[in-house]
Structure formats: structure tokens, C-alpha cells
Amino acid sequence: MHRPAVGTFMCTLAGLAACVPARSTPHDSGSGLDSGPSAADTGGSTGSQGDGGSAGGDRFHPDGYDDPAVHGLEAKLNVQDCRDCHGADLAGGSGLSCDSCHPEGWRTDCTFCHGGSSNPTGAPPLDIDGTADPAAISFMAHTTHVTGSIAAPFDCSECHLEPDEATSPGHLFDDTPAVAEVDFSAGLSDAGLYDGKGGCSNLYCHGDGRGDNGTSVDDGVPRTCASCHPDETSGSTAWSSMSGEHSRHLNEGLDCAWCHFDDVDHDKNVIDPSLHVDGMVEQTFEKSTIWRISGTCIGYCHGQLHWESW
């Protein structure tokens, strides 16, 4: 999740940093979140088991810091660098291992830090700042992209550099805390650009299938077929931008299902999402007496050959 020059979207929690005491001397390895501090650690007062200890003396974390809503949020927003005490891989270092409290597999479970509200992919909601309202998260269309209603479900790698685990370089601990960098380089829209405000351009997806010419804005407005490419409702001006004999066929009243029968039906419902926005152009004809050879269609309804390349 790098390439901030391409564009970023940011999750923040206003005022969080102001609630965190400035770093003094970190607590020692014997006074972690799951064991109350000693009198020596706290300057004479002891904390309760699991309460995170006191902010006094040599301890850094305040009372109640073991609450996931507190330390979990600070970790995700990188308010402090947990590695300073818990090690580069959070396996211990000079303090406790995060594995001593967190369940097995947490490092590779995307929903441990984000997602999980609408589906198990890790895509928000939840956002990394805990926002659960789909209309208030940093990118509202996340769920639409990963659930595959009109295309095969998109993997995170379509829009992000996907880490192997939480502590992979450039993920949880990087130079852009609380930011998920957008990087299209490993996806279908490898020329895509993100403006940092919900707008994408130079896309194959959301394009007309003839190049990296698609644009989209994350505005919550429902999309139709014609939002990305012309269809039978678009009119002759839009049809003229399409390849081959599209314009002629549409002017004669044919719809998409005549030539893309496995993809879409006559009511413009996507039949097989795996064949839509997949980087390929598939032709399957409703009439079995029509076939396509090297860009030319031959069949009973023509009586002539089309030599223009599709």
C-alpha cells in the first residue's frame, strides 16, 4: 500500500493524539498489559490485573490501556510505534509479545483491524478508525467492489499493494499513518489514478472496454450499464464511439444480449459476473447459427460479411 503520489484516502480520529501522554520511559518487560505493575514500576502504587497499569513512574501506558478500543485504535492510527517496546515483529522485544493476548492468526486476519461488518474480506466497514456506517467510511464503494454483484469479486490487490501480514513493510507501520495508499499497478486498471478524494481515472474498469478511459467518483449514486460504456439507451452519438458495427446494430434495435449472450440478458442483468470486467471481450451469440472468426461475424441474419475489426 505505497505510492502516495498516486493518491490516498485517510482515516482519522479527531483529537486522539491529544489524549495520549507524551512518551517518557517505556515500561519494562515485566509490566505488560496482562500483568499488573509492581510498586517499583508505578512509584509506590500498584495497578489491577490487566488494567494497563498506571501512567506514573517508569510506565508509559495509562490505566485501561489494555482495552482494545484504546490500544487497538492507537496501533492502527500509529499514534505510537508499538515496535519500540514490543519488537520489530511485535513478538516481544523489551516488552510482552502481542501474541500473548491476541488470538492465533491475528497477523494475517484482515478483519482483526478493519472490515468484517459487511463481509469477511477485510474491506471497510469497519474503517480503521472504527467507523461502521457504510455512508461515512473513507471509501463507500469498498463492499460493492469485493462482493461481486456484476463482476468477479475484486481482490485487495486491484487497488492496493496487498501485504503478507499486518507488520509487512509499508502496511501497519509506515511513513503515512492512518492512510491506505492506492496502487493500481497489480490490477486490471494498472494505469489508474486516484485523486485522494474518492475519484478514480484512467481506468479499464468503469471504462468502455477500448482502453484505460474510465472515470468514477465515490459519491454513492447508483450506477447503470451506461455509466461505464454505451448501451441501447445511450443514443447514436455515444454509439459512434464503439468498435466495429456496434453503432449499426444498436440503431437497428439489437441489444447487448444478442452478441454477449453469456454475459448479460435482454433486461441488462449480468448473468455471469466472471465474464464481466475481466480484461477480456467475450462474444457468444443468442442464435447458434452465428459465429465469429477473426473479427468477422457470419450468420443467417446478415447475408454479408463484416470486415471491420471489432
mmCIF file of C-alpha atoms in Angstrom:
data_model
loop_
_atom_site.group_PDB
_atom_site.id
_atom_site.type_symbol
_atom_site.label_atom_id
_atom_site.label_comp_id
_atom_site.label_asym_id
_atom_site.label_seq_id
_atom_site.Cartn_x
_atom_site.Cartn_y
_atom_site.Cartn_z
ATOM 1 C CA MET A 1 0.000 0.000 0.000
ATOM 2 C CA HIS A 2 2.501 2.597 -1.184
ATOM 3 C CA ARG A 3 2.597 5.204 -3.979
ATOM 4 C CA PRO A 4 1.109 8.164 -2.078
ATOM 5 C CA ALA A 5 1.811 10.249 -5.174
ATOM 6 C CA VAL A 6 -0.916 8.296 -6.924
ATOM 7 C CA GLY A 7 -3.438 9.249 -4.262
ATOM 8 C CA THR A 8 -4.508 8.369 -0.745
ATOM 9 C CA PHE A 9 -7.556 8.258 1.395
ATOM 10 C CA MET A 10 -7.210 8.927 5.113
ATOM 11 C CA CYS A 11 -8.975 7.773 8.246
ATOM 12 C CA THR A 12 -8.535 9.952 11.314
ATOM 13 C CA LEU A 13 -9.924 10.242 14.814
ATOM 14 C CA ALA A 14 -10.029 13.892 15.805
ATOM 15 C CA GLY A 15 -8.199 14.696 18.956
ATOM 16 C CA LEU A 16 -6.856 11.197 19.553
ATOM 17 C CA ALA A 17 -3.241 12.310 19.781
ATOM 18 C CA ALA A 18 -4.126 14.921 22.396
ATOM 19 C CA CYS A 19 -5.409 12.192 24.706
ATOM 20 C CA VAL A 20 -2.143 10.232 24.662
ATOM 21 C CA PRO A 21 0.595 11.210 27.159
ATOM 22 C CA ALA A 22 3.970 12.115 25.716
ATOM 23 C CA ARG A 23 6.480 9.266 25.751
ATOM 24 C CA SER A 24 8.679 9.153 28.831
ATOM 25 C CA THR A 25 10.419 5.936 29.888
ATOM 26 C CA PRO A 26 8.805 2.810 28.478
ATOM 27 C CA HIS A 27 7.592 0.171 30.897
ATOM 28 C CA ASP A 28 9.847 -2.816 31.480
ATOM 29 C CA SER A 29 9.225 -6.329 30.225
ATOM 30 C CA GLY A 30 7.610 -7.364 33.484
ATOM 31 C CA SER A 31 4.783 -4.856 33.436
ATOM 32 C CA GLY A 32 2.729 -5.587 30.354
ATOM 33 C CA LEU A 33 -0.950 -5.348 29.673
ATOM 34 C CA ASP A 34 -1.754 -8.754 31.109
ATOM 35 C CA SER A 35 0.033 -8.355 34.448
ATOM 36 C CA GLY A 36 -0.411 -5.538 36.915
ATOM 37 C CA PRO A 37 2.622 -3.317 37.548
ATOM 38 C CA SER A 38 4.764 -3.623 40.627
ATOM 39 C CA ALA A 39 5.104 -0.880 43.229
ATOM 40 C CA ALA A 40 8.544 -0.142 41.816
ATOM 41 C CA ASP A 41 7.083 0.345 38.346
ATOM 42 C CA THR A 42 4.442 2.800 39.481
ATOM 43 C CA GLY A 43 6.351 4.776 42.061
ATOM 44 C CA GLY A 44 4.694 3.075 45.017
ATOM 45 C CA SER A 45 1.167 2.358 43.782
ATOM 46 C CA THR A 46 0.038 -0.862 42.136
ATOM 47 C CA GLY A 47 -2.445 -1.328 39.352
ATOM 48 C CA SER A 48 -5.044 -4.057 38.948
ATOM 49 C CA GLN A 49 -4.506 -7.154 36.840
ATOM 50 C CA GLY A 50 -4.952 -6.373 33.150
ATOM 51 C CA ASP A 51 -5.768 -2.707 33.609
ATOM 52 C CA GLY A 52 -2.826 -1.491 31.593
ATOM 53 C CA GLY A 53 -1.100 -0.112 34.674
ATOM 54 C CA SER A 54 -0.538 3.460 35.724
ATOM 55 C CA ALA A 55 0.868 6.342 33.741
ATOM 56 C CA GLY A 56 3.176 7.190 36.632
ATOM 57 C CA GLY A 57 6.771 6.150 37.301
ATOM 58 C CA ASP A 58 8.516 4.190 34.566
ATOM 59 C CA ARG A 59 5.311 3.017 32.927
ATOM 60 C CA PHE A 60 4.164 4.532 29.688
ATOM 61 C CA HIS A 61 0.647 3.188 29.235
ATOM 62 C CA PRO A 62 -2.149 4.639 31.395
ATOM 63 C CA ASP A 63 -4.834 2.720 33.249
ATOM 64 C CA GLY A 64 -7.238 0.913 30.952
ATOM 65 C CA TYR A 65 -4.838 0.864 28.018
ATOM 66 C CA ASP A 66 -5.404 -2.868 27.515
ATOM 67 C CA ASP A 67 -8.921 -2.127 26.262
ATOM 68 C CA PRO A 68 -8.804 -2.948 22.502
ATOM 69 C CA ALA A 69 -10.817 0.194 21.819
ATOM 70 C CA VAL A 70 -7.894 2.168 23.267
ATOM 71 C CA HIS A 71 -4.614 0.494 22.378
ATOM 72 C CA GLY A 72 -6.003 -1.138 19.232
ATOM 73 C CA LEU A 73 -7.057 2.197 17.801
ATOM 74 C CA GLU A 74 -3.737 3.809 18.700
ATOM 75 C CA ALA A 75 -1.880 0.992 16.955
ATOM 76 C CA LYS A 76 -3.968 1.249 13.781
ATOM 77 C CA LEU A 77 -3.612 5.024 13.620
ATOM 78 C CA ASN A 78 0.084 4.735 14.525
ATOM 79 C CA VAL A 79 -0.182 7.224 17.380
ATOM 80 C CA GLN A 80 2.773 5.413 18.920
ATOM 81 C CA ASP A 81 5.197 2.949 17.366
ATOM 82 C CA CYS A 82 4.449 -0.284 19.205
ATOM 83 C CA ARG A 83 7.700 -1.787 17.917
ATOM 84 C CA ASP A 84 9.752 0.399 20.257
ATOM 85 C CA CYS A 85 8.846 -1.877 23.154
ATOM 86 C CA HIS A 86 7.204 -4.930 21.623
ATOM 87 C CA GLY A 87 9.810 -5.696 18.947
ATOM 88 C CA ALA A 88 10.026 -5.227 15.191
ATOM 89 C CA ASP A 89 7.607 -8.107 14.636
ATOM 90 C CA LEU A 90 5.582 -7.379 17.822
ATOM 91 C CA ALA A 91 6.765 -10.720 19.215
ATOM 92 C CA GLY A 92 8.217 -9.245 22.397
ATOM 93 C CA GLY A 93 11.257 -7.017 22.213
ATOM 94 C CA SER A 94 11.766 -5.360 25.599
ATOM 95 C CA GLY A 95 8.097 -5.847 26.469
ATOM 96 C CA LEU A 96 5.426 -8.501 26.054
ATOM 97 C CA SER A 97 4.634 -10.222 22.789
ATOM 98 C CA CYS A 98 1.355 -9.086 21.261
ATOM 99 C CA ASP A 99 0.745 -12.792 20.608
ATOM 100 C CA SER A 100 0.344 -13.361 24.348
ATOM 101 C CA CYS A 101 -3.044 -11.614 24.278
ATOM 102 C CA HIS A 102 -4.181 -11.654 20.664
ATOM 103 C CA PRO A 103 -5.621 -14.847 19.132
ATOM 104 C CA GLU A 104 -3.596 -17.099 16.868
ATOM 105 C CA GLY A 105 -3.613 -15.900 13.278
ATOM 106 C CA TRP A 106 -4.359 -12.259 14.074
ATOM 107 C CA ARG A 107 -1.458 -11.050 11.931
ATOM 108 C CA THR A 108 -2.992 -12.454 8.728
ATOM 109 C CA ASP A 109 -6.638 -11.851 9.626
ATOM 110 C CA CYS A 110 -7.574 -8.642 7.812
ATOM 111 C CA THR A 111 -10.770 -8.273 9.830
ATOM 112 C CA PHE A 112 -8.759 -8.081 13.054
ATOM 113 C CA CYS A 113 -8.082 -4.408 12.263
ATOM 114 C CA HIS A 114 -10.622 -3.396 9.607
ATOM 115 C CA GLY A 115 -13.622 -4.708 7.722
ATOM 116 C CA GLY A 116 -15.819 -7.550 8.890
ATOM 117 C CA SER A 117 -19.066 -5.594 9.210
ATOM 118 C CA SER A 118 -20.478 -6.291 5.739
ATOM 119 C CA ASN A 119 -18.357 -9.249 4.577
ATOM 120 C CA PRO A 120 -15.294 -11.245 5.689
ATOM 121 C CA THR A 121 -12.850 -9.710 3.188
ATOM 122 C CA GLY A 122 -11.390 -7.005 5.427
ATOM 123 C CA ALA A 123 -12.734 -4.210 3.237
ATOM 124 C CA PRO A 124 -14.419 -1.440 5.251
ATOM 125 C CA PRO A 125 -16.742 -1.084 7.047
ATOM 126 C CA LEU A 126 -15.308 -1.161 9.708
ATOM 127 C CA ASP A 127 -12.902 1.585 8.724
ATOM 128 C CA ILE A 128 -9.597 1.568 10.587
ATOM 129 C CA ASP A 129 -10.863 4.309 12.893
ATOM 130 C CA GLY A 130 -13.838 2.133 13.850
ATOM 131 C CA THR A 131 -16.429 3.845 11.646
ATOM 132 C CA ALA A 132 -19.172 1.304 10.884
ATOM 133 C CA ASP A 133 -21.619 3.423 8.882
ATOM 134 C CA PRO A 134 -21.147 2.498 5.180
ATOM 135 C CA ALA A 135 -22.096 6.055 4.216
ATOM 136 C CA ALA A 136 -19.403 7.567 6.440
ATOM 137 C CA ILE A 137 -16.374 5.374 5.723
ATOM 138 C CA SER A 138 -13.380 6.632 3.776
ATOM 139 C CA PHE A 139 -14.403 4.851 0.551
ATOM 140 C CA MET A 140 -18.086 3.944 0.394
ATOM 141 C CA ALA A 141 -17.822 1.592 -2.600
ATOM 142 C CA HIS A 142 -15.483 -0.891 -0.897
ATOM 143 C CA THR A 143 -18.194 -3.504 -0.333
ATOM 144 C CA THR A 144 -19.514 -3.179 -3.889
ATOM 145 C CA HIS A 145 -16.065 -3.928 -5.281
ATOM 146 C CA VAL A 146 -15.373 -7.004 -3.160
ATOM 147 C CA THR A 147 -18.769 -8.747 -3.234
ATOM 148 C CA GLY A 148 -19.005 -9.331 -6.984
ATOM 149 C CA SER A 149 -22.565 -8.446 -7.983
ATOM 150 C CA ILE A 150 -21.753 -7.515 -11.611
ATOM 151 C CA ALA A 151 -18.136 -8.703 -11.807
ATOM 152 C CA ALA A 152 -15.990 -11.288 -10.077
ATOM 153 C CA PRO A 153 -15.139 -10.088 -6.548
ATOM 154 C CA PHE A 154 -12.114 -7.793 -6.649
ATOM 155 C CA ASP A 155 -9.145 -8.743 -4.516
ATOM 156 C CA CYS A 156 -7.481 -6.024 -2.445
ATOM 157 C CA SER A 157 -4.580 -6.100 -4.929
ATOM 158 C CA GLU A 158 -6.767 -4.449 -7.586
ATOM 159 C CA CYS A 159 -6.375 -1.138 -5.760
ATOM 160 C CA HIS A 160 -3.700 -1.671 -3.101
ATOM 161 C CA LEU A 161 -0.357 -3.355 -2.591
ATOM 162 C CA GLU A 162 -1.508 -6.320 -0.536
ATOM 163 C CA PRO A 163 0.662 -7.162 2.494
ATOM 164 C CA ASP A 164 1.506 -10.680 3.613
ATOM 165 C CA GLU A 165 0.618 -9.802 7.186
ATOM 166 C CA ALA A 166 -0.051 -6.834 9.449
ATOM 167 C CA THR A 167 3.594 -5.975 10.098
ATOM 168 C CA SER A 168 4.717 -6.257 6.459
ATOM 169 C CA PRO A 169 6.745 -3.222 5.344
ATOM 170 C CA GLY A 170 4.526 -0.376 4.240
ATOM 171 C CA HIS A 171 1.377 -1.583 5.991
ATOM 172 C CA LEU A 172 0.760 -1.022 9.708
ATOM 173 C CA PHE A 173 3.995 0.853 10.368
ATOM 174 C CA ASP A 174 4.968 3.235 7.578
ATOM 175 C CA ASP A 175 5.551 6.934 6.958
ATOM 176 C CA THR A 176 1.865 7.674 6.292
ATOM 177 C CA PRO A 177 0.000 6.627 9.445
ATOM 178 C CA ALA A 178 -3.745 6.054 9.138
ATOM 179 C CA VAL A 179 -3.534 6.193 5.337
ATOM 180 C CA ALA A 180 -4.260 3.335 2.925
ATOM 181 C CA GLU A 181 -2.306 4.124 -0.219
ATOM 182 C CA VAL A 182 -4.000 3.363 -3.527
ATOM 183 C CA ASP A 183 -1.888 1.494 -6.073
ATOM 184 C CA PHE A 184 -3.496 0.056 -9.193
ATOM 185 C CA SER A 185 -0.300 -1.429 -10.644
ATOM 186 C CA ALA A 186 -1.153 -5.076 -9.896
ATOM 187 C CA GLY A 187 -4.755 -4.906 -11.100
ATOM 188 C CA LEU A 188 -6.799 -4.699 -14.285
ATOM 189 C CA SER A 189 -6.563 -0.895 -14.262
ATOM 190 C CA ASP A 190 -2.793 -0.685 -13.957
ATOM 191 C CA ALA A 191 -2.766 2.840 -15.438
ATOM 192 C CA GLY A 192 -5.365 4.050 -12.940
ATOM 193 C CA LEU A 193 -5.004 7.195 -10.854
ATOM 194 C CA TYR A 194 -6.660 8.117 -7.564
ATOM 195 C CA ASP A 195 -7.201 11.743 -6.572
ATOM 196 C CA GLY A 196 -7.324 11.150 -2.812
ATOM 197 C CA LYS A 197 -10.961 12.252 -2.573
ATOM 198 C CA GLY A 198 -12.871 9.273 -3.964
ATOM 199 C CA GLY A 199 -12.230 9.954 -7.650
ATOM 200 C CA CYS A 200 -10.537 7.451 -9.967
ATOM 201 C CA SER A 201 -9.463 7.967 -13.591
ATOM 202 C CA ASN A 202 -7.538 6.219 -16.373
ATOM 203 C CA LEU A 203 -9.413 3.038 -15.513
ATOM 204 C CA TYR A 204 -10.049 -0.119 -17.501
ATOM 205 C CA CYS A 205 -12.841 -0.913 -15.074
ATOM 206 C CA HIS A 206 -15.535 1.756 -15.407
ATOM 207 C CA GLY A 207 -14.270 2.223 -18.984
ATOM 208 C CA ASP A 208 -15.826 1.360 -22.337
ATOM 209 C CA GLY A 209 -13.612 -1.673 -22.922
ATOM 210 C CA ARG A 210 -11.481 0.064 -25.546
ATOM 211 C CA GLY A 211 -8.764 1.451 -23.303
ATOM 212 C CA ASP A 212 -7.913 2.964 -19.940
ATOM 213 C CA ASN A 213 -10.553 5.675 -20.249
ATOM 214 C CA GLY A 214 -12.882 5.065 -17.326
ATOM 215 C CA THR A 215 -13.596 7.505 -14.521
ATOM 216 C CA SER A 216 -15.601 7.085 -11.341
ATOM 217 C CA VAL A 217 -16.385 9.134 -8.239
ATOM 218 C CA ASP A 218 -17.290 7.568 -4.902
ATOM 219 C CA ASP A 219 -20.491 9.562 -4.459
ATOM 220 C CA GLY A 220 -22.955 6.828 -3.512
ATOM 221 C CA VAL A 221 -25.011 7.334 -6.687
ATOM 222 C CA PRO A 222 -26.224 4.012 -8.204
ATOM 223 C CA ARG A 223 -24.545 3.079 -11.483
ATOM 224 C CA THR A 224 -26.111 1.694 -14.659
ATOM 225 C CA CYS A 225 -24.517 -0.050 -17.643
ATOM 226 C CA ALA A 226 -24.306 3.295 -19.438
ATOM 227 C CA SER A 227 -22.342 4.805 -16.551
ATOM 228 C CA CYS A 228 -19.286 2.979 -17.896
ATOM 229 C CA HIS A 229 -19.960 2.136 -21.546
ATOM 230 C CA PRO A 230 -22.730 2.914 -24.049
ATOM 231 C CA ASP A 231 -25.755 0.625 -24.160
ATOM 232 C CA GLU A 232 -29.001 0.602 -26.141
ATOM 233 C CA THR A 233 -30.260 3.631 -24.175
ATOM 234 C CA SER A 234 -27.253 5.854 -24.914
ATOM 235 C CA GLY A 235 -28.048 7.198 -28.384
ATOM 236 C CA SER A 236 -26.221 7.484 -31.678
ATOM 237 C CA THR A 237 -23.500 9.911 -30.535
ATOM 238 C CA ALA A 238 -22.311 7.533 -27.827
ATOM 239 C CA TRP A 239 -22.725 4.516 -30.099
ATOM 240 C CA SER A 240 -20.373 6.043 -32.667
ATOM 241 C CA SER A 241 -17.523 5.747 -30.142
ATOM 242 C CA MET A 242 -17.878 1.973 -30.002
ATOM 243 C CA SER A 243 -15.900 -0.563 -32.004
ATOM 244 C CA GLY A 244 -16.841 -2.247 -35.250
ATOM 245 C CA GLU A 245 -20.525 -2.412 -36.118
ATOM 246 C CA HIS A 246 -21.872 -1.691 -32.634
ATOM 247 C CA SER A 247 -23.497 1.544 -33.768
ATOM 248 C CA ARG A 248 -25.230 -0.071 -36.735
ATOM 249 C CA HIS A 249 -26.575 -2.977 -34.691
ATOM 250 C CA LEU A 250 -27.850 -0.731 -31.909
ATOM 251 C CA ASN A 251 -29.519 1.579 -34.423
ATOM 252 C CA GLU A 252 -31.314 -1.473 -35.795
ATOM 253 C CA GLY A 253 -32.719 -2.259 -32.352
ATOM 254 C CA LEU A 254 -30.438 -5.074 -31.218
ATOM 255 C CA ASP A 255 -29.380 -5.097 -27.584
ATOM 256 C CA CYS A 256 -26.205 -6.357 -25.901
ATOM 257 C CA ALA A 257 -27.528 -9.881 -25.279
ATOM 258 C CA TRP A 258 -27.598 -10.692 -28.996
ATOM 259 C CA CYS A 259 -23.797 -10.856 -29.135
ATOM 260 C CA HIS A 260 -22.846 -11.175 -25.449
ATOM 261 C CA PHE A 261 -25.383 -13.825 -24.538
ATOM 262 C CA ASP A 262 -23.359 -15.470 -21.749
ATOM 263 C CA ASP A 263 -22.636 -12.112 -20.128
ATOM 264 C CA VAL A 264 -25.969 -10.310 -19.995
ATOM 265 C CA ASP A 265 -29.660 -10.932 -20.679
ATOM 266 C CA HIS A 266 -32.118 -8.793 -22.631
ATOM 267 C CA ASP A 267 -33.101 -6.973 -19.426
ATOM 268 C CA LYS A 268 -29.441 -5.932 -18.902
ATOM 269 C CA ASN A 269 -28.907 -8.235 -15.933
ATOM 270 C CA VAL A 270 -25.367 -9.599 -15.710
ATOM 271 C CA ILE A 271 -25.683 -13.387 -15.993
ATOM 272 C CA ASP A 272 -22.115 -14.433 -15.262
ATOM 273 C CA PRO A 273 -20.111 -11.868 -13.265
ATOM 274 C CA SER A 274 -16.876 -13.746 -14.005
ATOM 275 C CA LEU A 275 -17.203 -12.726 -17.678
ATOM 276 C CA HIS A 276 -17.756 -9.030 -16.955
ATOM 277 C CA VAL A 277 -14.891 -6.582 -16.265
ATOM 278 C CA ASP A 278 -12.400 -9.442 -16.593
ATOM 279 C CA GLY A 279 -9.908 -7.944 -19.047
ATOM 280 C CA MET A 280 -11.367 -9.885 -21.972
ATOM 281 C CA VAL A 281 -14.069 -9.340 -24.599
ATOM 282 C CA GLU A 282 -16.322 -12.388 -24.913
ATOM 283 C CA GLN A 283 -18.771 -12.956 -27.746
ATOM 284 C CA THR A 284 -21.417 -15.640 -27.505
ATOM 285 C CA PHE A 285 -24.425 -15.301 -29.770
ATOM 286 C CA GLU A 286 -28.045 -15.926 -28.907
ATOM 287 C CA LYS A 287 -28.509 -17.547 -32.319
ATOM 288 C CA SER A 288 -26.413 -20.679 -32.696
ATOM 289 C CA THR A 289 -26.169 -20.088 -36.465
ATOM 290 C CA ILE A 290 -23.889 -17.085 -35.940
ATOM 291 C CA TRP A 291 -20.198 -17.371 -35.248
ATOM 292 C CA ARG A 292 -17.219 -15.051 -35.138
ATOM 293 C CA ILE A 293 -13.918 -15.581 -36.938
ATOM 294 C CA SER A 294 -11.055 -13.061 -36.712
ATOM 295 C CA GLY A 295 -13.347 -10.116 -36.116
ATOM 296 C CA THR A 296 -15.903 -11.141 -38.739
ATOM 297 C CA CYS A 297 -19.390 -12.409 -37.909
ATOM 298 C CA ILE A 298 -21.062 -14.891 -40.230
ATOM 299 C CA GLY A 299 -24.688 -15.928 -39.848
ATOM 300 C CA TYR A 300 -28.154 -16.252 -41.286
ATOM 301 C CA CYS A 301 -29.228 -12.734 -40.308
ATOM 302 C CA HIS A 302 -26.668 -10.935 -42.444
ATOM 303 C CA GLY A 303 -26.109 -12.211 -45.926
ATOM 304 C CA GLN A 304 -22.867 -10.255 -45.937
ATOM 305 C CA LEU A 305 -19.519 -10.276 -44.167
ATOM 306 C CA HIS A 306 -18.191 -7.560 -41.877
ATOM 307 C CA TRP A 307 -14.510 -6.978 -42.366
ATOM 308 C CA GLU A 308 -14.109 -4.138 -39.910
ATOM 309 C CA SER A 309 -12.140 -5.194 -36.863
ATOM 310 C CA TRP A 310 -14.107 -5.327 -33.624
#
